[in-house]
Protein backbone atom coordinates (compact mmCIF):
# COMPACT_ATOMS: atom_id res chain seq x y z
CA UNK A 1 0.00 0.00 0.00
CA UNK A 2 1.32 3.44 -0.92
CA UNK A 3 1.81 6.10 1.73
CA UNK A 4 -0.83 8.82 1.77
CA UNK A 5 1.52 11.40 0.20
CA UNK A 6 2.56 9.00 -2.58
CA UNK A 7 -1.05 8.06 -3.18
CA UNK A 8 -2.26 11.65 -3.59
CA UNK A 9 0.71 12.58 -5.80
CA UNK A 10 0.05 9.65 -8.13
CA UNK A 11 -3.68 10.33 -8.24
CA UNK A 12 -3.07 13.98 -9.13
CA UNK A 13 -0.65 12.93 -11.88
CA UNK A 14 -3.23 10.52 -13.26
CA UNK A 15 -6.42 12.57 -13.02
CA UNK A 16 -5.24 16.16 -12.46
CA UNK A 17 -4.53 17.00 -16.14
CA UNK A 18 -8.33 17.00 -16.65
CA UNK A 19 -8.28 20.69 -15.67
CA UNK A 20 -5.66 21.34 -18.39
CA UNK A 21 -7.44 19.38 -21.13
CA UNK A 22 -9.00 20.67 -24.34
CA UNK A 23 -12.18 21.88 -22.64
CA UNK A 24 -10.31 23.54 -19.79
CA UNK A 25 -12.25 26.82 -20.04
CA UNK A 26 -15.60 25.03 -19.65
CA UNK A 27 -14.21 22.79 -16.91
CA UNK A 28 -12.77 25.72 -14.97
CA UNK A 29 -16.00 27.65 -15.39
CA UNK A 30 -18.00 24.74 -13.98
CA UNK A 31 -15.52 24.37 -11.13
CA UNK A 32 -15.81 28.06 -10.29
CA UNK A 33 -19.60 27.79 -10.45
CA UNK A 34 -19.48 24.84 -8.06
CA UNK A 35 -17.39 26.85 -5.59
CA UNK A 36 -19.77 29.83 -5.79
CA UNK A 37 -22.82 27.59 -5.26
CA UNK A 38 -21.10 25.94 -2.28
CA UNK A 39 -20.48 29.38 -0.78
CA UNK A 40 -24.17 30.19 -1.28
CA UNK A 41 -25.07 26.98 0.55
CA UNK A 42 -22.97 28.19 3.49
CA UNK A 43 -24.63 31.60 3.36
CA UNK A 44 -28.04 29.96 3.53
CA UNK A 45 -26.91 27.88 6.54
CA UNK A 46 -25.80 31.06 8.33
CA UNK A 47 -29.08 32.79 7.50
CA UNK A 48 -31.03 29.79 8.82
CA UNK A 49 -29.30 30.03 12.22
CA UNK A 50 -30.08 33.75 12.38
CA UNK A 51 -33.69 32.99 11.42
CA UNK A 52 -33.87 30.28 14.08
CA UNK A 53 -32.67 32.71 16.77
CA UNK A 54 -35.28 35.28 15.75
CA UNK A 55 -38.00 32.62 15.63
CA UNK A 56 -37.36 31.36 19.17
CA UNK A 57 -37.06 34.92 20.45
CA UNK A 58 -40.46 35.66 18.89
CA UNK A 59 -41.91 32.55 20.55
CA UNK A 60 -40.38 33.48 23.90
CA UNK A 61 -41.85 36.98 23.61
CA UNK A 62 -45.18 35.60 22.28
CA UNK A 63 -45.03 38.12 19.40
CA UNK A 64 -47.39 37.28 16.53
CA UNK A 65 -45.97 40.07 14.35
CA UNK A 66 -42.43 38.73 14.57
CA UNK A 67 -43.72 35.18 14.07
CA UNK A 68 -45.43 36.10 10.78
CA UNK A 69 -42.25 37.92 9.71
CA UNK A 70 -40.25 34.72 10.26
CA UNK A 71 -42.84 32.71 8.32
CA UNK A 72 -42.39 35.04 5.34
CA UNK A 73 -38.60 34.82 5.59
CA UNK A 74 -38.54 31.01 5.74
CA UNK A 75 -40.53 30.88 2.49
CA UNK A 76 -37.81 32.98 0.79
CA UNK A 77 -35.06 30.88 2.37
CA UNK A 78 -36.89 27.72 1.27
CA UNK A 79 -37.08 28.89 -2.37
CA UNK A 80 -33.45 30.06 -2.42
CA UNK A 81 -32.22 26.80 -0.91
CA UNK A 82 -34.11 24.72 -3.49
CA UNK A 83 -32.68 26.75 -6.38
CA UNK A 84 -29.10 26.67 -5.09
CA UNK A 85 -29.22 22.96 -4.20
CA UNK A 86 -30.66 21.96 -7.59
CA UNK A 87 -28.14 24.10 -9.51
CA UNK A 88 -25.31 22.71 -7.39
CA UNK A 89 -26.39 19.13 -8.16
CA UNK A 90 -26.56 19.76 -11.92
CA UNK A 91 -23.12 21.43 -12.05
CA UNK A 92 -21.49 18.79 -9.86
CA UNK A 93 -22.90 15.88 -11.87
CA UNK A 94 -21.82 17.53 -15.13
CA UNK A 95 -18.26 17.83 -13.78
CA UNK A 96 -18.32 14.24 -12.52
CA UNK A 97 -19.44 12.91 -15.89
CA UNK A 98 -16.92 15.03 -17.83
CA UNK A 99 -14.06 13.94 -15.56
CA UNK A 100 -15.05 10.30 -15.79
CA UNK A 101 -15.38 10.53 -19.59
CA UNK A 102 -11.96 12.20 -19.91
CA UNK A 103 -10.19 9.65 -17.71
CA UNK A 104 -12.01 6.72 -19.34
CA UNK A 105 -11.04 7.88 -22.84
CA UNK A 106 -7.46 8.38 -21.71
CA UNK A 107 -7.20 4.96 -20.05
CA UNK A 108 -8.91 3.13 -22.92
CA UNK A 109 -6.65 4.96 -25.37
CA UNK A 110 -3.58 3.68 -23.54
CA UNK A 111 -4.97 0.18 -23.00
CA UNK A 112 -6.49 -0.41 -26.44
CA UNK A 113 -3.43 0.71 -28.44
CA UNK A 114 -1.16 -1.43 -30.61
CA UNK A 115 -1.88 -4.61 -28.68
CA UNK A 116 -1.17 -3.09 -25.26
CA UNK A 117 -4.35 -4.73 -23.92
CA UNK A 118 -2.76 -8.09 -24.75
CA UNK A 119 0.84 -7.30 -23.82
CA UNK A 120 -0.07 -5.90 -20.40
CA UNK A 121 -1.36 -9.34 -19.36
CA UNK A 122 2.28 -10.45 -19.32
CA UNK A 123 3.37 -7.64 -16.97
CA UNK A 124 3.60 -8.45 -13.27
CA UNK A 125 1.51 -6.45 -10.82
CA UNK A 126 -2.01 -5.85 -9.56
CA UNK A 127 -3.89 -5.07 -12.78
CA UNK A 128 -6.27 -7.99 -13.26
CA UNK A 129 -9.80 -7.43 -14.60
CA UNK A 130 -9.03 -4.22 -16.52
CA UNK A 131 -12.65 -4.08 -17.68
CA UNK A 132 -13.84 -3.58 -14.10
CA UNK A 133 -11.10 -1.07 -13.36
CA UNK A 134 -12.08 1.04 -16.37
CA UNK A 135 -15.86 0.69 -16.13
CA UNK A 136 -16.43 0.78 -12.37
CA UNK A 137 -13.30 1.96 -10.56
CA UNK A 138 -12.83 5.04 -12.74
CA UNK A 139 -16.46 5.94 -12.02
CA UNK A 140 -15.91 5.72 -8.27
CA UNK A 141 -12.51 7.44 -8.48
CA UNK A 142 -13.94 10.51 -10.21
CA UNK A 143 -17.45 10.72 -8.75
CA UNK A 144 -16.31 10.20 -5.17
CA UNK A 145 -13.35 12.55 -5.60
CA UNK A 146 -15.68 15.44 -6.48
CA UNK A 147 -18.11 14.46 -3.73
CA UNK A 148 -15.31 14.45 -1.17
CA UNK A 149 -13.77 17.68 -2.48
CA UNK A 150 -17.15 19.40 -2.33
CA UNK A 151 -17.90 18.24 1.21
CA UNK A 152 -14.38 19.19 2.31
CA UNK A 153 -14.78 22.70 0.86
CA UNK A 154 -18.26 22.95 2.38
CA UNK A 155 -16.95 21.93 5.81
CA UNK A 156 -14.00 24.34 5.54
CA UNK A 157 -16.27 27.28 4.75
CA UNK A 158 -18.67 26.09 7.44
CA UNK A 159 -15.83 26.04 9.96
CA UNK A 160 -14.74 29.58 9.08
CA UNK A 161 -18.29 30.97 9.17
CA UNK A 162 -19.54 29.34 12.35
CA UNK A 163 -16.33 29.75 14.31
CA UNK A 164 -16.90 33.50 14.11
CA UNK A 165 -20.61 33.16 14.95
CA UNK A 166 -20.06 30.77 17.86
CA UNK A 167 -17.25 32.92 19.25
CA UNK A 168 -19.62 35.88 19.49
CA UNK A 169 -22.41 33.79 20.95
CA UNK A 170 -20.10 32.29 23.57
CA UNK A 171 -19.62 35.67 25.21
CA UNK A 172 -17.37 35.72 28.24
CA UNK A 173 -17.64 33.36 31.16
CA UNK A 174 -15.69 33.58 34.38
CA UNK A 175 -13.92 30.63 35.91
CA UNK A 176 -13.83 31.09 39.68
CA UNK A 177 -10.78 29.27 41.02
CA UNK A 178 -11.13 30.44 44.60
CA UNK A 179 -8.23 32.84 45.04
CA UNK A 180 -8.69 34.36 41.62
CA UNK A 181 -11.01 34.32 38.61
CA UNK A 182 -10.19 33.83 34.92
CA UNK A 183 -12.37 35.36 32.17
CA UNK A 184 -12.74 32.94 29.24
CA UNK A 185 -13.88 34.04 25.79
CA UNK A 186 -15.13 31.72 23.07
CA UNK A 187 -15.51 28.73 25.39
CA UNK A 188 -18.04 27.06 23.07
CA UNK A 189 -15.54 27.19 20.18
CA UNK A 190 -12.87 25.56 22.33
CA UNK A 191 -15.28 22.86 23.50
CA UNK A 192 -16.35 22.20 19.91
CA UNK A 193 -12.72 21.92 18.78
CA UNK A 194 -11.81 19.49 21.58
CA UNK A 195 -15.01 17.49 21.08
CA UNK A 196 -14.54 17.14 17.31
CA UNK A 197 -10.78 16.53 17.52
CA UNK A 198 -11.15 13.68 20.00
CA UNK A 199 -13.97 12.18 17.94
CA UNK A 200 -11.96 12.46 14.69
CA UNK A 201 -8.89 10.80 16.17
CA UNK A 202 -10.94 7.98 17.67
CA UNK A 203 -12.98 7.61 14.49
CA UNK A 204 -9.87 7.46 12.30
CA UNK A 205 -8.36 4.76 14.49
CA UNK A 206 -11.59 2.73 14.39
CA UNK A 207 -11.98 3.11 10.62
CA UNK A 208 -8.46 2.21 9.49
CA UNK A 209 -9.19 -1.46 8.67
CA UNK A 210 -12.05 -0.46 6.33
CA UNK A 211 -9.75 0.59 3.45
CA UNK A 212 -8.07 -2.82 3.26
CA UNK A 213 -11.39 -4.62 3.67
CA UNK A 214 -13.00 -2.57 0.89
CA UNK A 215 -10.09 -3.10 -1.51
CA UNK A 216 -10.19 -6.85 -0.85
CA UNK A 217 -13.94 -7.01 -1.44
CA UNK A 218 -13.71 -5.14 -4.76
CA UNK A 219 -10.99 -7.55 -5.91
CA UNK A 220 -12.91 -10.74 -5.08
CA UNK A 221 -16.12 -9.31 -6.57
CA UNK A 222 -14.25 -8.60 -9.82
CA UNK A 223 -12.76 -12.13 -9.86
CA UNK A 224 -16.21 -13.68 -9.38
CA UNK A 225 -17.72 -11.51 -12.14
CA UNK A 226 -14.84 -12.36 -14.49
CA UNK A 227 -15.30 -16.12 -13.91
CA UNK A 228 -19.01 -15.88 -14.71
CA UNK A 229 -18.33 -13.92 -17.90
CA UNK A 230 -15.68 -16.43 -18.95
CA UNK A 231 -18.10 -19.31 -18.41
CA UNK A 232 -20.77 -17.51 -20.45
CA UNK A 233 -18.33 -16.95 -23.30
CA UNK A 234 -17.36 -20.65 -23.28
CA UNK A 235 -20.84 -22.04 -22.60
CA UNK A 236 -20.81 -24.43 -25.57
CA UNK A 237 -17.43 -25.95 -24.68
CA UNK A 238 -18.49 -26.42 -21.05
CA UNK A 239 -21.77 -28.06 -22.12
CA UNK A 240 -20.07 -30.43 -24.56
CA UNK A 241 -17.57 -31.78 -22.02
CA UNK A 242 -20.12 -31.77 -19.16
CA UNK A 243 -18.03 -29.33 -17.17
CA UNK A 244 -20.88 -27.98 -15.05
CA UNK A 245 -19.92 -30.17 -12.08
CA UNK A 246 -16.53 -28.48 -12.06
CA UNK A 247 -17.78 -24.95 -12.69
CA UNK A 248 -20.40 -24.94 -9.91
CA UNK A 249 -17.98 -25.57 -7.02
CA UNK A 250 -15.47 -23.23 -8.65
CA UNK A 251 -18.05 -20.42 -8.67
CA UNK A 252 -19.03 -21.13 -5.09
CA UNK A 253 -15.39 -21.16 -4.05
CA UNK A 254 -15.00 -17.71 -5.56
CA UNK A 255 -18.23 -16.63 -3.89
CA UNK A 256 -16.82 -17.93 -0.63
CA UNK A 257 -14.11 -15.32 -1.02
CA UNK A 258 -16.85 -12.69 -1.41
CA UNK A 259 -18.52 -13.93 1.78
CA UNK A 260 -15.26 -13.71 3.71
CA UNK A 261 -14.52 -10.23 2.34
CA UNK A 262 -18.10 -9.14 3.03
CA UNK A 263 -17.88 -10.32 6.65
CA UNK A 264 -14.57 -8.55 7.14
CA UNK A 265 -16.01 -5.35 5.68
CA UNK A 266 -19.13 -5.75 7.85
CA UNK A 267 -16.98 -5.93 10.98
CA UNK A 268 -15.20 -2.74 9.97
CA UNK A 269 -18.47 -1.01 9.10
CA UNK A 270 -20.10 -2.15 12.35
CA UNK A 271 -17.36 -0.53 14.42
CA UNK A 272 -17.72 2.71 12.47
CA UNK A 273 -21.54 2.72 12.64
CA UNK A 274 -21.50 2.07 16.39
CA UNK A 275 -19.18 5.00 16.88
CA UNK A 276 -20.96 7.31 14.41
CA UNK A 277 -24.45 6.65 15.76
CA UNK A 278 -23.43 7.35 19.33
CA UNK A 279 -21.46 10.38 18.23
CA UNK A 280 -24.43 11.83 16.28
CA UNK A 281 -26.81 11.45 19.26
CA UNK A 282 -24.34 13.08 21.64
CA UNK A 283 -23.74 15.92 19.15
CA UNK A 284 -27.44 16.90 19.32
CA UNK A 285 -27.61 17.01 23.14
CA UNK A 286 -24.14 18.23 24.11
CA UNK A 287 -24.34 21.87 22.88
CA UNK A 288 -27.73 22.49 24.53
CA UNK A 289 -26.54 21.00 27.82
CA UNK A 290 -23.40 23.15 27.72
CA UNK A 291 -25.32 26.39 27.01
CA UNK A 292 -28.37 25.65 29.19
CA UNK A 293 -26.90 27.07 32.45
CA UNK A 294 -26.47 30.51 30.84
CA UNK A 295 -30.11 30.47 29.71
CA UNK A 296 -31.36 29.36 33.14
CA UNK A 297 -29.36 32.17 34.75
CA UNK A 298 -30.94 34.63 32.33
CA UNK A 299 -27.68 35.55 30.59
CA UNK A 300 -29.02 34.66 27.15
CA UNK A 301 -32.40 34.44 25.44
CA UNK A 302 -34.03 31.26 24.18
CA UNK A 303 -33.17 32.34 20.61
CA UNK A 304 -29.51 32.73 21.51
CA UNK A 305 -29.55 29.32 23.23
CA UNK A 306 -30.94 27.61 20.11
CA UNK A 307 -28.64 29.56 17.79
CA UNK A 308 -25.66 28.60 19.95
CA UNK A 309 -26.70 24.94 19.81
CA UNK A 310 -27.09 25.07 16.03
CA UNK A 311 -23.80 26.92 15.54
CA UNK A 312 -22.06 24.38 17.80
CA UNK A 313 -23.53 21.52 15.77
CA UNK A 314 -22.48 23.15 12.50
CA UNK A 315 -18.96 23.73 13.79
CA UNK A 316 -18.65 20.17 15.07
CA UNK A 317 -20.13 18.91 11.80
CA UNK A 318 -17.48 20.76 9.82
CA UNK A 319 -14.73 19.32 12.02
CA UNK A 320 -16.24 15.84 11.74
CA UNK A 321 -15.55 15.52 8.02
CA UNK A 322 -12.98 12.71 8.55
CA UNK A 323 -15.39 10.73 10.71
CA UNK A 324 -18.40 11.21 8.43
CA UNK A 325 -16.50 10.27 5.28
CA UNK A 326 -14.33 7.39 6.49
CA UNK A 327 -16.32 4.79 4.55
CA UNK A 328 -16.46 6.83 1.36
CA UNK A 329 -12.76 7.68 1.54
CA UNK A 330 -11.94 3.99 1.99
CA UNK A 331 -14.01 2.97 -1.04
CA UNK A 332 -12.63 5.85 -3.11
CA UNK A 333 -9.03 5.04 -2.24
CA UNK A 334 -9.51 1.35 -3.00
CA UNK A 335 -10.87 2.18 -6.46
CA UNK A 336 -8.15 4.72 -7.15
CA UNK A 337 -5.54 2.11 -6.17
CA UNK A 338 -7.04 -0.28 -8.72
CA UNK A 339 -6.97 2.36 -11.47
CA UNK A 340 -3.41 3.28 -10.53
CA UNK A 341 -2.48 -0.42 -10.68
CA UNK A 342 -3.60 -0.64 -14.31
CA UNK A 343 -1.99 2.71 -15.15
CA UNK A 344 1.29 1.63 -13.56
CA UNK A 345 1.28 -1.63 -15.53
CA UNK A 346 0.72 0.26 -18.79
CA UNK A 347 3.52 2.70 -17.92
CA UNK A 348 5.84 -0.19 -17.14
CA UNK A 349 4.91 -1.81 -20.45
CA UNK A 350 5.71 1.41 -22.33
CA UNK A 351 9.11 1.60 -20.62
CA UNK A 352 9.80 -2.03 -21.51
CA UNK A 353 8.94 -1.40 -25.14
CA UNK A 354 10.80 1.92 -25.39
CA UNK A 355 14.10 0.97 -23.77
CA UNK A 356 16.86 -0.18 -26.14
CA UNK A 357 16.86 -3.75 -24.86
CA UNK A 358 18.81 -6.21 -27.05
CA UNK A 359 16.34 -8.87 -25.94
CA UNK A 360 13.44 -7.28 -27.78
CA UNK A 361 12.30 -8.00 -31.32
CA UNK A 362 12.49 -4.92 -33.53
CA UNK A 363 9.83 -4.27 -36.16
CA UNK A 364 11.00 -2.14 -39.08
CA UNK A 365 9.46 -1.18 -42.39
CA UNK A 366 11.38 -2.74 -45.22
CA UNK A 367 10.94 -2.87 -48.95
CA UNK A 368 7.48 -3.33 -50.37
CA UNK A 369 6.77 -6.90 -51.43
CA UNK A 370 9.18 -8.48 -48.91
CA UNK A 371 8.66 -9.88 -45.41
CA UNK A 372 12.04 -10.69 -43.89
CA UNK A 373 13.34 -12.23 -40.67
CA UNK A 374 16.85 -11.09 -39.70
CA UNK A 375 18.57 -13.16 -37.00
CA UNK A 376 15.15 -13.57 -35.40
CA UNK A 377 15.00 -15.27 -32.03
CA UNK A 378 11.68 -15.68 -30.22
CA UNK A 379 11.63 -16.38 -26.50
CA UNK A 380 8.97 -17.56 -24.11
CA UNK A 381 8.15 -15.45 -21.06
CA UNK A 382 10.42 -17.65 -18.94
CA UNK A 383 13.34 -16.82 -21.23
CA UNK A 384 13.52 -20.16 -23.06
CA UNK A 385 14.23 -19.60 -26.77
CA UNK A 386 11.78 -21.34 -29.09
CA UNK A 387 13.02 -19.85 -32.40
CA UNK A 388 16.77 -19.38 -32.94
CA UNK A 389 18.31 -17.05 -35.52
CA UNK A 390 15.69 -17.37 -38.21
CA UNK A 391 16.82 -15.74 -41.46
CA UNK A 392 14.23 -15.87 -44.22
CA UNK A 393 12.85 -13.63 -46.93
CA UNK A 394 9.31 -14.08 -48.18
CA UNK A 395 8.49 -12.47 -51.49
CA UNK A 396 5.13 -11.13 -52.61
CA UNK A 397 2.88 -13.81 -54.06
CA UNK A 398 4.56 -16.76 -52.32
CA UNK A 399 2.57 -19.41 -50.46
CA UNK A 400 4.45 -20.47 -47.32
CA UNK A 401 3.67 -23.33 -44.95
CA UNK A 402 4.71 -22.75 -41.33
CA UNK A 403 5.56 -26.28 -40.26
CA UNK A 404 6.58 -27.81 -36.94
CA UNK A 405 5.41 -26.64 -33.52
CA UNK A 406 2.07 -24.84 -33.91
CA UNK A 407 2.53 -22.93 -30.65
CA UNK A 408 5.85 -21.57 -31.88
CA UNK A 409 4.18 -20.66 -35.17
CA UNK A 410 1.56 -18.78 -33.17
CA UNK A 411 4.32 -16.78 -31.43
CA UNK A 412 5.88 -16.04 -34.83
CA UNK A 413 2.57 -14.57 -36.04
CA UNK A 414 2.28 -12.56 -32.81
CA UNK A 415 5.81 -11.24 -33.29
CA UNK A 416 4.93 -10.17 -36.85
CA UNK A 417 1.82 -8.43 -35.50
CA UNK A 418 3.93 -6.62 -32.89
CA UNK A 419 2.27 -8.18 -29.85
CA UNK A 420 5.14 -10.50 -28.88
CA UNK A 421 8.31 -8.43 -28.38
CA UNK A 422 10.22 -11.00 -26.36
CA UNK A 423 13.27 -12.19 -28.27
CA UNK A 424 16.02 -10.76 -30.46
CA UNK A 425 16.65 -9.76 -34.03
CA UNK A 426 14.32 -7.92 -36.36
CA UNK A 427 11.33 -8.39 -38.62
CA UNK A 428 11.18 -6.30 -41.78
CA UNK A 429 7.57 -5.67 -42.73
CA UNK A 430 6.48 -5.19 -46.34
CA UNK A 431 6.42 -1.40 -46.45
CA UNK A 432 2.98 0.11 -45.95
CA UNK A 433 1.17 -3.02 -47.11
CA UNK A 434 -1.28 -4.26 -44.47
CA UNK A 435 -1.18 -7.74 -42.97
CA UNK A 436 -4.38 -9.75 -42.57
CA UNK A 437 -4.44 -12.27 -39.70
CA UNK A 438 -6.91 -15.15 -39.66
CA UNK A 439 -6.95 -16.81 -36.20
CA UNK A 440 -8.83 -20.04 -35.44
CA UNK A 441 -11.83 -17.96 -34.38
CA UNK A 442 -12.38 -14.53 -35.96
CA UNK A 443 -13.45 -11.69 -33.71
CA UNK A 444 -17.08 -10.79 -34.35
CA UNK A 445 -18.16 -7.82 -32.23
CA UNK A 446 -21.68 -7.62 -30.82
CA UNK A 447 -23.38 -5.46 -33.44
CA UNK A 448 -25.24 -5.95 -36.68
CA UNK A 449 -23.83 -8.80 -38.73
CA UNK A 450 -22.94 -6.27 -41.43
CA UNK A 451 -20.83 -4.25 -38.99
CA UNK A 452 -19.27 -7.41 -37.54
CA UNK A 453 -18.20 -8.65 -40.98
CA UNK A 454 -16.78 -5.29 -42.08
CA UNK A 455 -14.91 -4.80 -38.78
CA UNK A 456 -12.63 -2.88 -38.27
CA UNK A 457 -13.79 -0.76 -41.22
CA UNK A 458 -17.07 1.08 -41.70
CA UNK A 459 -19.66 -1.05 -43.47
CA UNK A 460 -20.52 1.81 -45.83
CA UNK A 461 -17.30 1.34 -47.81
CA UNK A 462 -18.41 -2.10 -49.10
CA UNK A 463 -20.99 -2.48 -51.88
CA UNK A 464 -24.09 -4.54 -51.21
CA UNK A 465 -23.35 -6.71 -54.24
CA UNK A 466 -19.81 -7.38 -52.97
CA UNK A 467 -21.22 -8.46 -49.62
CA UNK A 468 -23.74 -10.81 -51.22
CA UNK A 469 -21.06 -12.37 -53.48
CA UNK A 470 -18.72 -12.82 -50.51
CA UNK A 471 -21.38 -14.63 -48.46
CA UNK A 472 -22.13 -16.88 -51.43
CA UNK A 473 -18.47 -17.73 -52.08
CA UNK A 474 -17.79 -18.45 -48.39
CA UNK A 475 -20.72 -20.85 -48.20
CA UNK A 476 -22.88 -18.88 -45.75
CA UNK A 477 -25.53 -17.55 -48.11
CA UNK A 478 -28.19 -18.41 -45.51
CA UNK A 479 -26.67 -15.85 -43.11
CA UNK A 480 -26.94 -13.01 -45.63
CA UNK A 481 -30.57 -12.41 -44.63
CA UNK A 482 -29.35 -11.62 -41.08
CA UNK A 483 -27.04 -8.89 -42.33
CA UNK A 484 -28.84 -6.04 -40.57
CA UNK A 485 -29.79 -7.94 -37.42
CA UNK A 486 -27.88 -7.39 -34.19
CA UNK A 487 -26.53 -10.16 -32.00
CA UNK A 488 -23.64 -11.72 -30.15
CA UNK A 489 -22.34 -13.57 -33.20
CA UNK A 490 -19.39 -15.11 -31.39
CA UNK A 491 -21.93 -16.86 -29.16
CA UNK A 492 -24.91 -17.38 -31.48
CA UNK A 493 -23.12 -18.96 -34.44
CA UNK A 494 -21.37 -22.30 -34.75
CA UNK A 495 -17.60 -22.19 -35.00
CA UNK A 496 -17.73 -23.38 -38.62
CA UNK A 497 -20.02 -20.47 -39.49
CA UNK A 498 -17.71 -18.07 -37.71
CA UNK A 499 -14.70 -19.31 -39.67
CA UNK A 500 -16.62 -18.94 -42.92
CA UNK A 501 -17.51 -15.38 -41.91
CA UNK A 502 -13.77 -14.83 -41.45
CA UNK A 503 -13.49 -15.85 -45.11
CA UNK A 504 -16.20 -13.31 -46.01
CA UNK A 505 -14.16 -10.60 -44.29
CA UNK A 506 -11.03 -11.62 -46.20
CA UNK A 507 -12.84 -11.58 -49.57
CA UNK A 508 -14.17 -8.08 -48.86
CA UNK A 509 -10.84 -6.61 -47.75
CA UNK A 510 -8.67 -8.29 -50.43
CA UNK A 511 -5.38 -8.13 -48.48
CA UNK A 512 -1.99 -8.66 -50.08
CA UNK A 513 -0.50 -10.50 -47.08
CA UNK A 514 -2.50 -13.22 -45.33
CA UNK A 515 -1.42 -15.10 -42.20
CA UNK A 516 -3.67 -18.04 -41.31
CA UNK A 517 -3.55 -20.26 -38.24
CA UNK A 518 -6.02 -23.15 -38.45
CA UNK A 519 -8.41 -20.60 -39.91
CA UNK A 520 -10.71 -23.34 -41.30
CA UNK A 521 -9.97 -26.14 -38.84
CA UNK A 522 -13.69 -26.59 -38.01
CA UNK A 523 -14.47 -27.51 -41.62
CA UNK A 524 -14.00 -31.03 -42.97
CA UNK A 525 -10.69 -31.55 -44.84
CA UNK A 526 -12.25 -31.16 -48.30
CA UNK A 527 -13.97 -27.89 -47.37
CA UNK A 528 -10.82 -26.60 -45.68
CA UNK A 529 -8.81 -27.32 -48.83
CA UNK A 530 -11.52 -25.67 -50.93
CA UNK A 531 -11.31 -22.48 -48.84
CA UNK A 532 -7.53 -22.26 -49.28
CA UNK A 533 -7.80 -22.88 -53.03
CA UNK A 534 -10.51 -20.20 -53.22
CA UNK A 535 -8.14 -17.70 -51.59
CA UNK A 536 -5.45 -18.55 -54.15
CA UNK A 537 -7.98 -18.19 -56.96
CA UNK A 538 -9.56 -14.91 -55.83
CA UNK A 539 -6.28 -13.32 -54.71
CA UNK A 540 -3.61 -14.82 -56.96
CA UNK A 541 -1.04 -12.14 -56.11
CA UNK A 542 -1.54 -12.36 -52.34
CA UNK A 543 1.16 -13.84 -50.11
CA UNK A 544 -0.04 -16.50 -47.68
CA UNK A 545 1.59 -17.92 -44.54
CA UNK A 546 -0.39 -20.90 -43.26
CA UNK A 547 -0.25 -22.96 -40.08
CA UNK A 548 -2.17 -26.19 -40.75
CA UNK A 549 -1.82 -29.89 -40.03
CA UNK A 550 -3.97 -30.97 -42.98
CA UNK A 551 -1.81 -33.05 -45.39
CA UNK A 552 -3.75 -31.83 -48.43
CA UNK A 553 -3.10 -28.19 -47.53
CA UNK A 554 0.54 -28.91 -46.74
CA UNK A 555 0.90 -30.46 -50.19
CA UNK A 556 -0.14 -27.16 -51.81
CA UNK A 557 3.03 -25.46 -50.62
CA UNK A 558 6.40 -25.98 -52.25
CA UNK A 559 8.15 -23.89 -49.62
CA UNK A 560 7.91 -24.28 -45.89
CA UNK A 561 9.53 -22.82 -42.80
CA UNK A 562 9.99 -25.41 -40.07
CA UNK A 563 9.89 -24.28 -36.45
CA UNK A 564 10.86 -26.35 -33.43
GROMACS .gro file of C-alpha atoms in nm, residues 30 76 86 110 114 135 145 164 196 200 231 272 281 295 301 344 370 412 414 422 467 480 563:
model
   23
   30UNK     CA    1  -1.800   2.474  -1.398
   76UNK     CA    2  -3.781   3.298   0.079
   86UNK     CA    3  -3.066   2.196  -0.759
  110UNK     CA    4  -0.358   0.368  -2.354
  114UNK     CA    5  -0.116  -0.143  -3.061
  135UNK     CA    6  -1.586   0.069  -1.613
  145UNK     CA    7  -1.335   1.255  -0.560
  164UNK     CA    8  -1.690   3.350   1.411
  196UNK     CA    9  -1.454   1.714   1.731
  200UNK     CA   10  -1.196   1.246   1.469
  231UNK     CA   11  -1.810  -1.931  -1.841
  272UNK     CA   12  -1.772   0.271   1.247
  281UNK     CA   13  -2.681   1.145   1.926
  295UNK     CA   14  -3.011   3.047   2.971
  301UNK     CA   15  -3.240   3.444   2.544
  344UNK     CA   16   0.129   0.163  -1.356
  370UNK     CA   17   0.918  -0.848  -4.891
  412UNK     CA   18   0.588  -1.604  -3.483
  414UNK     CA   19   0.228  -1.256  -3.281
  422UNK     CA   20   1.022  -1.100  -2.636
  467UNK     CA   21  -2.122  -0.846  -4.962
  480UNK     CA   22  -2.694  -1.301  -4.563
  563UNK     CA   23   0.989  -2.428  -3.645
   0.00000   0.00000   0.00000
